[in-house]
C-alpha cells in the first residue's frame, strides 16, 4: 500500500513539474542566468586582463556625447597611452558594426566616434603593446530579450515597419445629420377629384414613375393615375381612399440618398477651416467612418457663436437617418514625414522613450527623438532606421521581461 502511495505521489509531482515548465516556457522568453558583476577600474570602467597587461574600458559621457576612454596598465602601473595601439568593434543587433579607433588625450586613449544608444552590443577589443597583441570579447547587452516566434504569436505580439507617412492635422467638431432642402417633394392631384385608391403606404420605398394614386376628376369624371416624380421613401400620407383631393398635398416623398452633416465650428478654429477640406465623419451608432469634403457654409452664426459648415454624406442604402449626431475630423493641414511609428508602440526605458526593434527572434530598445504628433502616429527624427521592424502591439510584455532580467550596461 505504501509503495502504491509513493508511486502516485511521484506521478503527481512529475505532472505538476511538467505543467509548471510548460507555463514557464510560455510566459518567460528565456531563462536569465545570474552573472557576477564584471570587475570595475578606478575610472568606473570595465577591467580586461591578460597576464600582467590590463585595459580599463569606460564609457565617458560627462559634458560630452558618450565615448570610449581607455587606460592601460602593466603590472598595475600606468602605461604611456602613445605606446598602445587599440581598436574596438561593437556588433549591434541588426545595425551593423561600429569600428572605433583611438588617439592619445592626456593620460588616456579617447575613442574617435560617439557611442549612440542603446549601449547594447557585442564588444571586441584588440590591443597591441610592445609587439604583443591582446584581444577580448564580451557582450554588453541592455534592453534586449529573446522570444521564440511561436511564443510571440501566442502572446499576440504584433509588429510593423518604420516607414514614411503623410500626416493629416485635423480639428474635431460636432454636429448632426439633416436632409437637403430639396430632399422632400409634395405630391398633388393634377385635377381635383375623388381619390379612388391610395397605392402606397407610409414608409414605402418608391421609384420614379411608380403608381401612387388613382383619382377620378370632378370635372370629367374620368379616372387618371398619379405617378411618382422621383425615387424616395413615403414620409407622409395626407389622404385615404374615398376622400376628395381638395388641392392639398396628398403625400410626401423624401429622397434620403444624400444627407448633410451640419458641423459647428467655434471662433477659435474658424480661421483654419476651408471649403473643400477633407472631413472624416463618425456617426452615432454606425461603425464605418464616412469620408467627404466641406461643401458649403451658412453665413450667419448661431447664438453660441458657432458657424455651421455643411458636408454632403452619401447614404445609398438608407442606413443613416436625419437627426443622428456626428463627430468629424476636419483636415487643416497635410504634410509628409520621413519616418513615423504608431503611438501605441511607445514605451519608457530609463530616461528614454523607445520602441522595440525585432531582429529574428530578438527584441531590443531603440531610443527615439520624436517630433510632431498627429492622430495615432508620431514623427521620428532619429534613433531608428527606416524599414526597421518594430513591435506595435503588446510591447509592455517585452518591457516587463527586460525589467525582470535587471540587465545593466557599462557607463
Tab-separated table of C-alpha atoms in Angstrom:
chain	number	residue	atom	x	y	z
A	1	UNK	CA	0.000	0.000	0.000
A	2	UNK	CA	2.867	2.385	0.888
A	3	UNK	CA	4.563	1.560	-2.435
A	4	UNK	CA	1.377	2.440	-4.323
A	5	UNK	CA	1.086	5.718	-2.409
A	6	UNK	CA	4.713	6.637	-3.197
A	7	UNK	CA	4.235	5.889	-6.888
A	8	UNK	CA	1.073	8.017	-7.069
A	9	UNK	CA	2.833	10.850	-5.227
A	10	UNK	CA	5.771	10.698	-7.651
A	11	UNK	CA	3.456	10.753	-10.673
A	12	UNK	CA	1.595	13.781	-9.262
A	13	UNK	CA	4.837	15.609	-8.631
A	14	UNK	CA	6.092	14.940	-12.165
A	15	UNK	CA	2.796	16.172	-13.663
A	16	UNK	CA	2.985	19.380	-11.625
A	17	UNK	CA	6.592	19.977	-12.678
A	18	UNK	CA	5.686	19.349	-16.313
A	19	UNK	CA	2.790	21.828	-16.205
A	20	UNK	CA	4.945	24.420	-14.453
A	21	UNK	CA	7.663	24.032	-17.069
A	22	UNK	CA	5.132	24.432	-19.893
A	23	UNK	CA	3.714	27.604	-18.365
A	24	UNK	CA	7.187	28.965	-17.708
A	25	UNK	CA	8.236	28.414	-21.328
A	26	UNK	CA	5.122	30.316	-22.468
A	27	UNK	CA	5.322	33.247	-20.072
A	28	UNK	CA	9.062	33.815	-19.919
A	29	UNK	CA	11.043	34.236	-23.109
A	30	UNK	CA	14.378	32.990	-21.889
A	31	UNK	CA	15.771	31.923	-18.534
A	32	UNK	CA	18.052	34.623	-17.221
A	33	UNK	CA	21.380	33.359	-15.889
A	34	UNK	CA	22.810	35.096	-12.859
A	35	UNK	CA	26.224	36.512	-13.714
A	36	UNK	CA	28.780	38.048	-11.431
A	37	UNK	CA	29.393	41.744	-11.887
A	38	UNK	CA	32.466	42.485	-14.054
A	39	UNK	CA	35.490	43.993	-12.330
A	40	UNK	CA	35.476	47.800	-12.330
A	41	UNK	CA	38.542	50.024	-12.510
A	42	UNK	CA	39.347	53.327	-10.779
A	43	UNK	CA	37.609	55.226	-13.611
A	44	UNK	CA	34.453	53.076	-13.280
A	45	UNK	CA	35.277	51.254	-16.494
A	46	UNK	CA	35.368	47.517	-17.165
A	47	UNK	CA	38.701	45.862	-16.401
A	48	UNK	CA	40.061	43.467	-19.027
A	49	UNK	CA	43.151	41.473	-18.052
A	50	UNK	CA	45.605	39.200	-19.831
A	51	UNK	CA	48.512	38.294	-17.574
A	52	UNK	CA	50.109	41.490	-16.269
A	53	UNK	CA	48.610	43.615	-19.069
A	54	UNK	CA	45.268	45.262	-18.315
A	55	UNK	CA	42.862	47.606	-20.079
A	56	UNK	CA	40.199	49.693	-18.395
A	57	UNK	CA	37.461	50.474	-20.946
A	58	UNK	CA	34.953	53.099	-19.834
A	59	UNK	CA	32.026	54.874	-21.474
A	60	UNK	CA	32.515	58.546	-20.638
A	61	UNK	CA	29.589	60.942	-21.028
A	62	UNK	CA	30.133	63.852	-18.645
A	63	UNK	CA	29.690	67.042	-20.655
A	64	UNK	CA	30.170	65.211	-23.970
A	65	UNK	CA	28.226	62.663	-26.020
A	66	UNK	CA	29.031	59.098	-24.903
A	67	UNK	CA	32.503	57.959	-25.986
A	68	UNK	CA	35.090	55.363	-25.022
A	69	UNK	CA	38.101	56.217	-22.898
A	70	UNK	CA	40.842	53.707	-22.133
A	71	UNK	CA	43.577	53.447	-19.509
A	72	UNK	CA	46.283	50.784	-19.933
A	73	UNK	CA	48.495	49.311	-17.194
A	74	UNK	CA	51.257	46.742	-16.982
A	75	UNK	CA	51.729	45.004	-13.665
A	76	UNK	CA	49.452	47.621	-12.114
A	77	UNK	CA	51.465	50.585	-13.373
A	78	UNK	CA	50.143	53.119	-15.903
A	79	UNK	CA	51.423	52.778	-19.473
A	80	UNK	CA	52.144	55.716	-21.755
A	81	UNK	CA	48.962	55.786	-23.926
A	82	UNK	CA	51.020	56.641	-27.029
A	83	UNK	CA	52.675	53.210	-26.791
A	84	UNK	CA	49.384	51.304	-27.093
A	85	UNK	CA	47.533	50.582	-30.350
A	86	UNK	CA	43.830	49.978	-29.787
A	87	UNK	CA	40.703	49.170	-31.753
A	88	UNK	CA	37.171	48.360	-30.562
A	89	UNK	CA	34.416	46.868	-32.672
A	90	UNK	CA	30.811	46.978	-31.467
A	91	UNK	CA	28.494	44.453	-33.120
A	92	UNK	CA	24.939	45.754	-32.818
A	93	UNK	CA	21.675	43.861	-33.214
A	94	UNK	CA	20.591	44.445	-36.808
A	95	UNK	CA	22.563	47.697	-37.081
A	96	UNK	CA	25.998	46.573	-38.280
A	97	UNK	CA	29.367	47.155	-36.613
A	98	UNK	CA	30.842	50.329	-35.131
A	99	UNK	CA	34.599	50.405	-35.822
A	100	UNK	CA	36.296	52.649	-33.237
A	101	UNK	CA	39.929	53.720	-33.264
A	102	UNK	CA	41.696	55.637	-30.510
A	103	UNK	CA	44.070	58.549	-30.085
A	104	UNK	CA	46.012	59.847	-27.108
A	105	UNK	CA	44.489	62.587	-24.986
A	106	UNK	CA	46.458	63.239	-21.824
A	107	UNK	CA	46.752	60.099	-19.712
A	108	UNK	CA	44.190	58.057	-21.623
A	109	UNK	CA	43.158	56.942	-25.110
A	110	UNK	CA	39.989	58.524	-26.498
A	111	UNK	CA	37.650	56.859	-28.982
A	112	UNK	CA	37.037	58.624	-32.276
A	113	UNK	CA	33.244	58.219	-32.502
A	114	UNK	CA	30.122	58.669	-30.423
A	115	UNK	CA	28.651	55.533	-28.850
A	116	UNK	CA	24.978	56.044	-29.600
A	117	UNK	CA	22.162	54.478	-27.624
A	118	UNK	CA	21.313	51.782	-26.892
A	119	UNK	CA	24.629	50.789	-25.380
A	120	UNK	CA	23.877	47.196	-26.291
A	121	UNK	CA	26.417	45.293	-28.357
A	122	UNK	CA	28.999	42.544	-28.550
A	123	UNK	CA	32.349	44.186	-27.709
A	124	UNK	CA	35.538	43.027	-29.466
A	125	UNK	CA	38.701	44.805	-28.259
A	126	UNK	CA	42.111	44.457	-29.900
A	127	UNK	CA	45.270	45.924	-28.302
A	128	UNK	CA	48.951	45.900	-29.211
A	129	UNK	CA	51.736	46.788	-26.806
A	130	UNK	CA	55.470	46.192	-27.165
A	131	UNK	CA	54.938	43.855	-30.109
A	132	UNK	CA	52.411	41.651	-28.326
A	133	UNK	CA	48.714	41.535	-29.217
A	134	UNK	CA	45.807	41.098	-26.834
A	135	UNK	CA	42.138	40.611	-27.529
A	136	UNK	CA	38.933	40.331	-25.543
A	137	UNK	CA	35.314	39.768	-26.435
A	138	UNK	CA	32.263	40.127	-24.208
A	139	UNK	CA	28.621	41.057	-24.526
A	140	UNK	CA	27.249	44.269	-23.096
A	141	UNK	CA	23.537	43.882	-23.724
A	142	UNK	CA	20.774	46.113	-22.380
A	143	UNK	CA	17.133	46.480	-23.266
A	144	UNK	CA	17.286	43.198	-25.155
A	145	UNK	CA	15.352	39.949	-24.856
A	146	UNK	CA	14.703	36.850	-26.896
A	147	UNK	CA	11.280	35.331	-27.550
A	148	UNK	CA	10.609	32.405	-29.861
A	149	UNK	CA	8.262	33.252	-32.733
A	150	UNK	CA	5.598	30.749	-31.674
A	151	UNK	CA	5.522	32.199	-28.155
A	152	UNK	CA	5.428	35.765	-29.533
A	153	UNK	CA	2.452	34.722	-31.659
A	154	UNK	CA	0.686	33.222	-28.641
A	155	UNK	CA	1.330	36.453	-26.709
A	156	UNK	CA	-0.165	38.419	-29.620
A	157	UNK	CA	2.988	40.469	-30.140
A	158	UNK	CA	2.395	42.336	-33.415
A	159	UNK	CA	4.984	44.198	-35.492
A	160	UNK	CA	5.142	46.721	-38.312
A	161	UNK	CA	7.922	48.539	-40.166
A	162	UNK	CA	9.225	52.069	-39.711
A	163	UNK	CA	8.164	53.955	-42.826
A	164	UNK	CA	7.433	57.428	-44.199
A	165	UNK	CA	3.952	58.740	-43.590
A	166	UNK	CA	1.634	61.551	-44.540
A	167	UNK	CA	0.280	63.372	-41.520
A	168	UNK	CA	-3.166	64.943	-41.624
A	169	UNK	CA	-3.685	67.561	-38.924
A	170	UNK	CA	-7.335	67.871	-38.010
A	171	UNK	CA	-9.805	69.796	-35.888
A	172	UNK	CA	-12.523	67.796	-34.143
A	173	UNK	CA	-16.034	69.240	-34.337
A	174	UNK	CA	-19.581	68.021	-33.732
A	175	UNK	CA	-22.937	68.250	-35.422
A	176	UNK	CA	-25.883	66.243	-36.745
A	177	UNK	CA	-27.362	64.931	-39.973
A	178	UNK	CA	-30.093	66.834	-41.758
A	179	UNK	CA	-31.893	66.450	-45.078
A	180	UNK	CA	-31.105	68.730	-48.028
A	181	UNK	CA	-33.713	71.402	-48.663
A	182	UNK	CA	-34.826	69.715	-51.899
A	183	UNK	CA	-34.947	66.195	-50.474
A	184	UNK	CA	-38.724	66.199	-49.874
A	185	UNK	CA	-41.377	66.763	-52.524
A	186	UNK	CA	-45.169	67.086	-52.166
A	187	UNK	CA	-47.455	65.134	-54.455
A	188	UNK	CA	-50.736	66.793	-55.665
A	189	UNK	CA	-53.604	65.666	-57.832
A	190	UNK	CA	-53.358	67.386	-61.216
A	191	UNK	CA	-57.154	67.730	-61.292
A	192	UNK	CA	-59.134	67.815	-58.076
A	193	UNK	CA	-61.375	64.863	-57.555
A	194	UNK	CA	-62.133	61.716	-55.635
A	195	UNK	CA	-59.146	59.665	-54.532
A	196	UNK	CA	-60.298	56.235	-55.600
A	197	UNK	CA	-57.281	54.319	-54.327
A	198	UNK	CA	-54.028	55.004	-52.481
A	199	UNK	CA	-51.455	52.507	-53.806
A	200	UNK	CA	-48.665	53.135	-51.266
A	201	UNK	CA	-48.366	53.463	-47.504
A	202	UNK	CA	-46.186	55.375	-45.063
A	203	UNK	CA	-42.578	54.170	-45.145
A	204	UNK	CA	-42.739	52.505	-48.556
A	205	UNK	CA	-39.804	52.928	-50.920
A	206	UNK	CA	-40.934	54.170	-54.318
A	207	UNK	CA	-39.241	54.699	-57.648
A	208	UNK	CA	-39.704	57.364	-60.264
A	209	UNK	CA	-42.813	56.574	-62.360
A	210	UNK	CA	-44.404	54.318	-59.748
A	211	UNK	CA	-48.191	54.496	-59.303
A	212	UNK	CA	-49.186	56.404	-56.160
A	213	UNK	CA	-52.919	57.246	-56.530
A	214	UNK	CA	-55.870	56.703	-58.783
A	215	UNK	CA	-58.068	59.832	-58.882
A	216	UNK	CA	-61.469	60.459	-60.529
A	217	UNK	CA	-61.629	64.034	-61.842
A	218	UNK	CA	-64.571	66.071	-60.559
A	219	UNK	CA	-64.927	67.770	-63.969
A	220	UNK	CA	-64.521	64.937	-66.452
A	221	UNK	CA	-65.450	62.094	-64.098
A	222	UNK	CA	-62.586	60.233	-65.759
A	223	UNK	CA	-60.068	58.355	-63.673
A	224	UNK	CA	-56.348	59.126	-64.047
A	225	UNK	CA	-53.137	57.981	-62.395
A	226	UNK	CA	-50.784	59.994	-60.202
A	227	UNK	CA	-47.178	58.770	-60.598
A	228	UNK	CA	-44.062	59.439	-58.533
A	229	UNK	CA	-41.744	62.050	-59.983
A	230	UNK	CA	-38.695	60.770	-58.017
A	231	UNK	CA	-37.166	57.923	-56.092
A	232	UNK	CA	-37.530	58.003	-52.330
A	233	UNK	CA	-39.472	56.980	-49.256
A	234	UNK	CA	-43.049	57.889	-48.444
A	235	UNK	CA	-42.710	60.108	-45.386
A	236	UNK	CA	-46.245	61.485	-45.113
A	237	UNK	CA	-49.695	60.385	-46.369
A	238	UNK	CA	-52.432	63.027	-46.024
A	239	UNK	CA	-55.365	61.281	-47.721
A	240	UNK	CA	-57.201	57.987	-47.729
A	241	UNK	CA	-59.259	56.267	-50.422
A	242	UNK	CA	-62.671	57.889	-50.847
A	243	UNK	CA	-61.559	61.411	-49.882
A	244	UNK	CA	-61.514	64.482	-52.100
A	245	UNK	CA	-58.130	65.856	-53.054
A	246	UNK	CA	-59.193	69.499	-52.423
A	247	UNK	CA	-55.987	70.992	-53.877
A	248	UNK	CA	-53.885	69.844	-50.930
A	249	UNK	CA	-50.673	67.833	-50.733
A	250	UNK	CA	-51.741	64.224	-50.790
A	251	UNK	CA	-48.405	62.672	-49.983
A	252	UNK	CA	-44.717	63.460	-49.338
A	253	UNK	CA	-41.764	61.607	-50.793
A	254	UNK	CA	-38.268	62.075	-49.376
A	255	UNK	CA	-35.054	61.150	-51.127
A	256	UNK	CA	-32.503	60.328	-48.405
A	257	UNK	CA	-29.703	59.052	-50.652
A	258	UNK	CA	-27.733	62.178	-49.777
A	259	UNK	CA	-27.739	63.769	-46.330
A	260	UNK	CA	-25.939	66.794	-44.956
A	261	UNK	CA	-23.768	66.841	-41.853
A	262	UNK	CA	-24.053	70.296	-40.313
A	263	UNK	CA	-20.896	70.807	-38.254
A	264	UNK	CA	-20.476	73.546	-35.658
A	265	UNK	CA	-17.099	75.318	-35.779
A	266	UNK	CA	-16.362	77.768	-32.977
A	267	UNK	CA	-14.417	81.030	-33.405
A	268	UNK	CA	-11.016	79.705	-32.235
A	269	UNK	CA	-10.930	77.277	-35.188
A	270	UNK	CA	-12.724	79.313	-37.853
A	271	UNK	CA	-9.553	80.618	-39.486
A	272	UNK	CA	-8.281	77.073	-40.129
A	273	UNK	CA	-11.369	75.709	-41.922
A	274	UNK	CA	-11.574	75.834	-45.723
A	275	UNK	CA	-14.229	74.819	-48.229
A	276	UNK	CA	-13.245	71.524	-49.838
A	277	UNK	CA	-11.345	70.354	-46.734
A	278	UNK	CA	-11.216	66.583	-46.295
A	279	UNK	CA	-13.548	65.506	-43.495
A	280	UNK	CA	-13.846	62.164	-41.724
A	281	UNK	CA	-17.203	61.618	-40.055
A	282	UNK	CA	-18.022	59.319	-37.162
A	283	UNK	CA	-21.768	58.846	-36.994
A	284	UNK	CA	-23.565	57.775	-33.833
A	285	UNK	CA	-24.391	54.074	-33.994
A	286	UNK	CA	-22.562	53.454	-37.280
A	287	UNK	CA	-19.264	51.593	-37.158
A	288	UNK	CA	-17.852	52.585	-40.549
A	289	UNK	CA	-16.492	56.116	-40.908
A	290	UNK	CA	-17.547	58.352	-43.790
A	291	UNK	CA	-15.051	60.457	-45.711
A	292	UNK	CA	-16.234	63.544	-47.561
A	293	UNK	CA	-15.369	67.217	-48.012
A	294	UNK	CA	-16.820	70.509	-46.793
A	295	UNK	CA	-19.325	71.531	-49.438
A	296	UNK	CA	-20.689	74.854	-48.143
A	297	UNK	CA	-21.233	77.008	-45.079
A	298	UNK	CA	-24.023	79.036	-43.531
A	299	UNK	CA	-23.147	82.722	-43.287
A	300	UNK	CA	-24.999	83.503	-40.076
A	301	UNK	CA	-23.522	82.260	-36.797
A	302	UNK	CA	-25.629	80.584	-34.136
A	303	UNK	CA	-26.421	82.117	-30.761
A	304	UNK	CA	-23.425	80.244	-29.282
A	305	UNK	CA	-21.202	81.905	-31.954
A	306	UNK	CA	-20.613	78.652	-33.839
A	307	UNK	CA	-20.610	78.752	-37.633
A	308	UNK	CA	-22.162	75.813	-39.465
A	309	UNK	CA	-20.205	74.047	-42.195
A	310	UNK	CA	-22.012	71.532	-44.382
A	311	UNK	CA	-20.679	68.190	-45.586
A	312	UNK	CA	-22.508	66.012	-48.118
A	313	UNK	CA	-22.881	62.413	-46.929
A	314	UNK	CA	-23.749	59.595	-49.323
A	315	UNK	CA	-26.438	57.269	-47.988
A	316	UNK	CA	-27.116	54.770	-50.797
A	317	UNK	CA	-28.549	52.061	-48.555
A	318	UNK	CA	-30.617	54.452	-46.407
A	319	UNK	CA	-28.697	53.306	-43.311
A	320	UNK	CA	-28.330	56.860	-42.000
A	321	UNK	CA	-31.186	58.944	-40.706
A	322	UNK	CA	-31.927	62.615	-40.252
A	323	UNK	CA	-31.097	63.781	-36.718
A	324	UNK	CA	-28.194	61.418	-35.996
A	325	UNK	CA	-25.350	63.017	-34.060
A	326	UNK	CA	-21.925	63.082	-35.702
A	327	UNK	CA	-18.351	63.981	-34.804
A	328	UNK	CA	-15.939	64.988	-37.518
A	329	UNK	CA	-12.222	65.470	-38.039
A	330	UNK	CA	-11.705	68.321	-40.498
A	331	UNK	CA	-8.272	68.359	-42.119
A	332	UNK	CA	-6.487	71.688	-41.673
A	333	UNK	CA	-3.002	70.680	-42.850
A	334	UNK	CA	-1.244	67.801	-44.581
A	335	UNK	CA	2.477	67.068	-44.839
A	336	UNK	CA	4.924	64.210	-45.333
A	337	UNK	CA	7.336	62.968	-42.651
A	338	UNK	CA	10.394	60.842	-43.360
A	339	UNK	CA	9.717	58.348	-40.547
A	340	UNK	CA	6.781	57.607	-38.270
A	341	UNK	CA	5.740	54.958	-35.761
A	342	UNK	CA	2.466	54.168	-34.068
A	343	UNK	CA	1.981	55.960	-30.759
A	344	UNK	CA	0.727	52.802	-29.051
A	345	UNK	CA	4.152	51.207	-29.661
A	346	UNK	CA	5.964	53.669	-27.375
A	347	UNK	CA	7.375	52.561	-24.031
A	348	UNK	CA	9.690	54.118	-21.454
A	349	UNK	CA	13.198	52.799	-20.826
A	350	UNK	CA	15.454	54.548	-18.328
A	351	UNK	CA	15.063	58.229	-19.284
A	352	UNK	CA	14.163	57.478	-22.897
A	353	UNK	CA	11.071	56.940	-24.989
A	354	UNK	CA	11.590	53.775	-27.010
A	355	UNK	CA	10.125	51.227	-29.335
A	356	UNK	CA	11.265	47.603	-29.502
A	357	UNK	CA	13.037	46.633	-32.720
A	358	UNK	CA	12.702	42.994	-33.832
A	359	UNK	CA	15.624	41.164	-35.441
A	360	UNK	CA	14.940	37.466	-35.885
A	361	UNK	CA	13.609	36.288	-32.540
A	362	UNK	CA	15.404	39.012	-30.575
A	363	UNK	CA	13.940	42.338	-29.473
A	364	UNK	CA	15.847	45.438	-28.402
A	365	UNK	CA	15.072	49.021	-27.425
A	366	UNK	CA	15.583	51.879	-29.845
A	367	UNK	CA	15.819	55.296	-28.190
A	368	UNK	CA	13.823	57.797	-30.234
A	369	UNK	CA	13.957	61.511	-30.803
A	370	UNK	CA	10.362	62.381	-31.548
A	371	UNK	CA	8.696	65.176	-33.470
A	372	UNK	CA	5.122	66.054	-34.289
A	373	UNK	CA	2.134	64.011	-33.149
A	374	UNK	CA	-0.888	63.583	-35.387
A	375	UNK	CA	-3.653	61.093	-34.676
A	376	UNK	CA	-2.337	57.597	-33.976
A	377	UNK	CA	1.160	58.299	-35.326
A	378	UNK	CA	4.216	60.211	-34.177
A	379	UNK	CA	7.107	61.541	-36.215
A	380	UNK	CA	10.545	60.037	-35.571
A	381	UNK	CA	13.517	62.358	-36.037
A	382	UNK	CA	16.267	59.888	-35.121
A	383	UNK	CA	17.085	56.746	-33.150
A	384	UNK	CA	15.875	54.096	-35.579
A	385	UNK	CA	16.347	53.283	-39.255
A	386	UNK	CA	13.644	53.304	-41.878
A	387	UNK	CA	12.452	49.790	-42.658
A	388	UNK	CA	13.174	48.511	-39.141
A	389	UNK	CA	10.614	46.017	-37.879
A	390	UNK	CA	9.239	47.122	-34.519
A	391	UNK	CA	6.583	45.990	-32.050
A	392	UNK	CA	3.234	47.761	-32.252
A	393	UNK	CA	1.017	45.577	-30.063
A	394	UNK	CA	1.722	44.297	-26.539
A	395	UNK	CA	5.185	45.847	-26.267
A	396	UNK	CA	4.638	46.034	-22.492
A	397	UNK	CA	5.383	42.283	-22.400
A	398	UNK	CA	8.902	42.949	-23.658
A	399	UNK	CA	9.354	45.803	-21.197
A	400	UNK	CA	8.329	43.565	-18.301
A	401	UNK	CA	10.635	40.762	-19.447
A	402	UNK	CA	13.621	43.124	-19.772
A	403	UNK	CA	12.956	44.779	-16.412
A	404	UNK	CA	12.738	41.356	-14.812
A	405	UNK	CA	16.191	40.477	-16.125
A	406	UNK	CA	17.694	43.568	-14.460
A	407	UNK	CA	20.343	43.825	-17.183
A	408	UNK	CA	22.595	46.879	-16.990
A	409	UNK	CA	25.384	48.242	-19.161
A	410	UNK	CA	28.793	49.773	-18.641
A	411	UNK	CA	28.927	53.533	-18.203
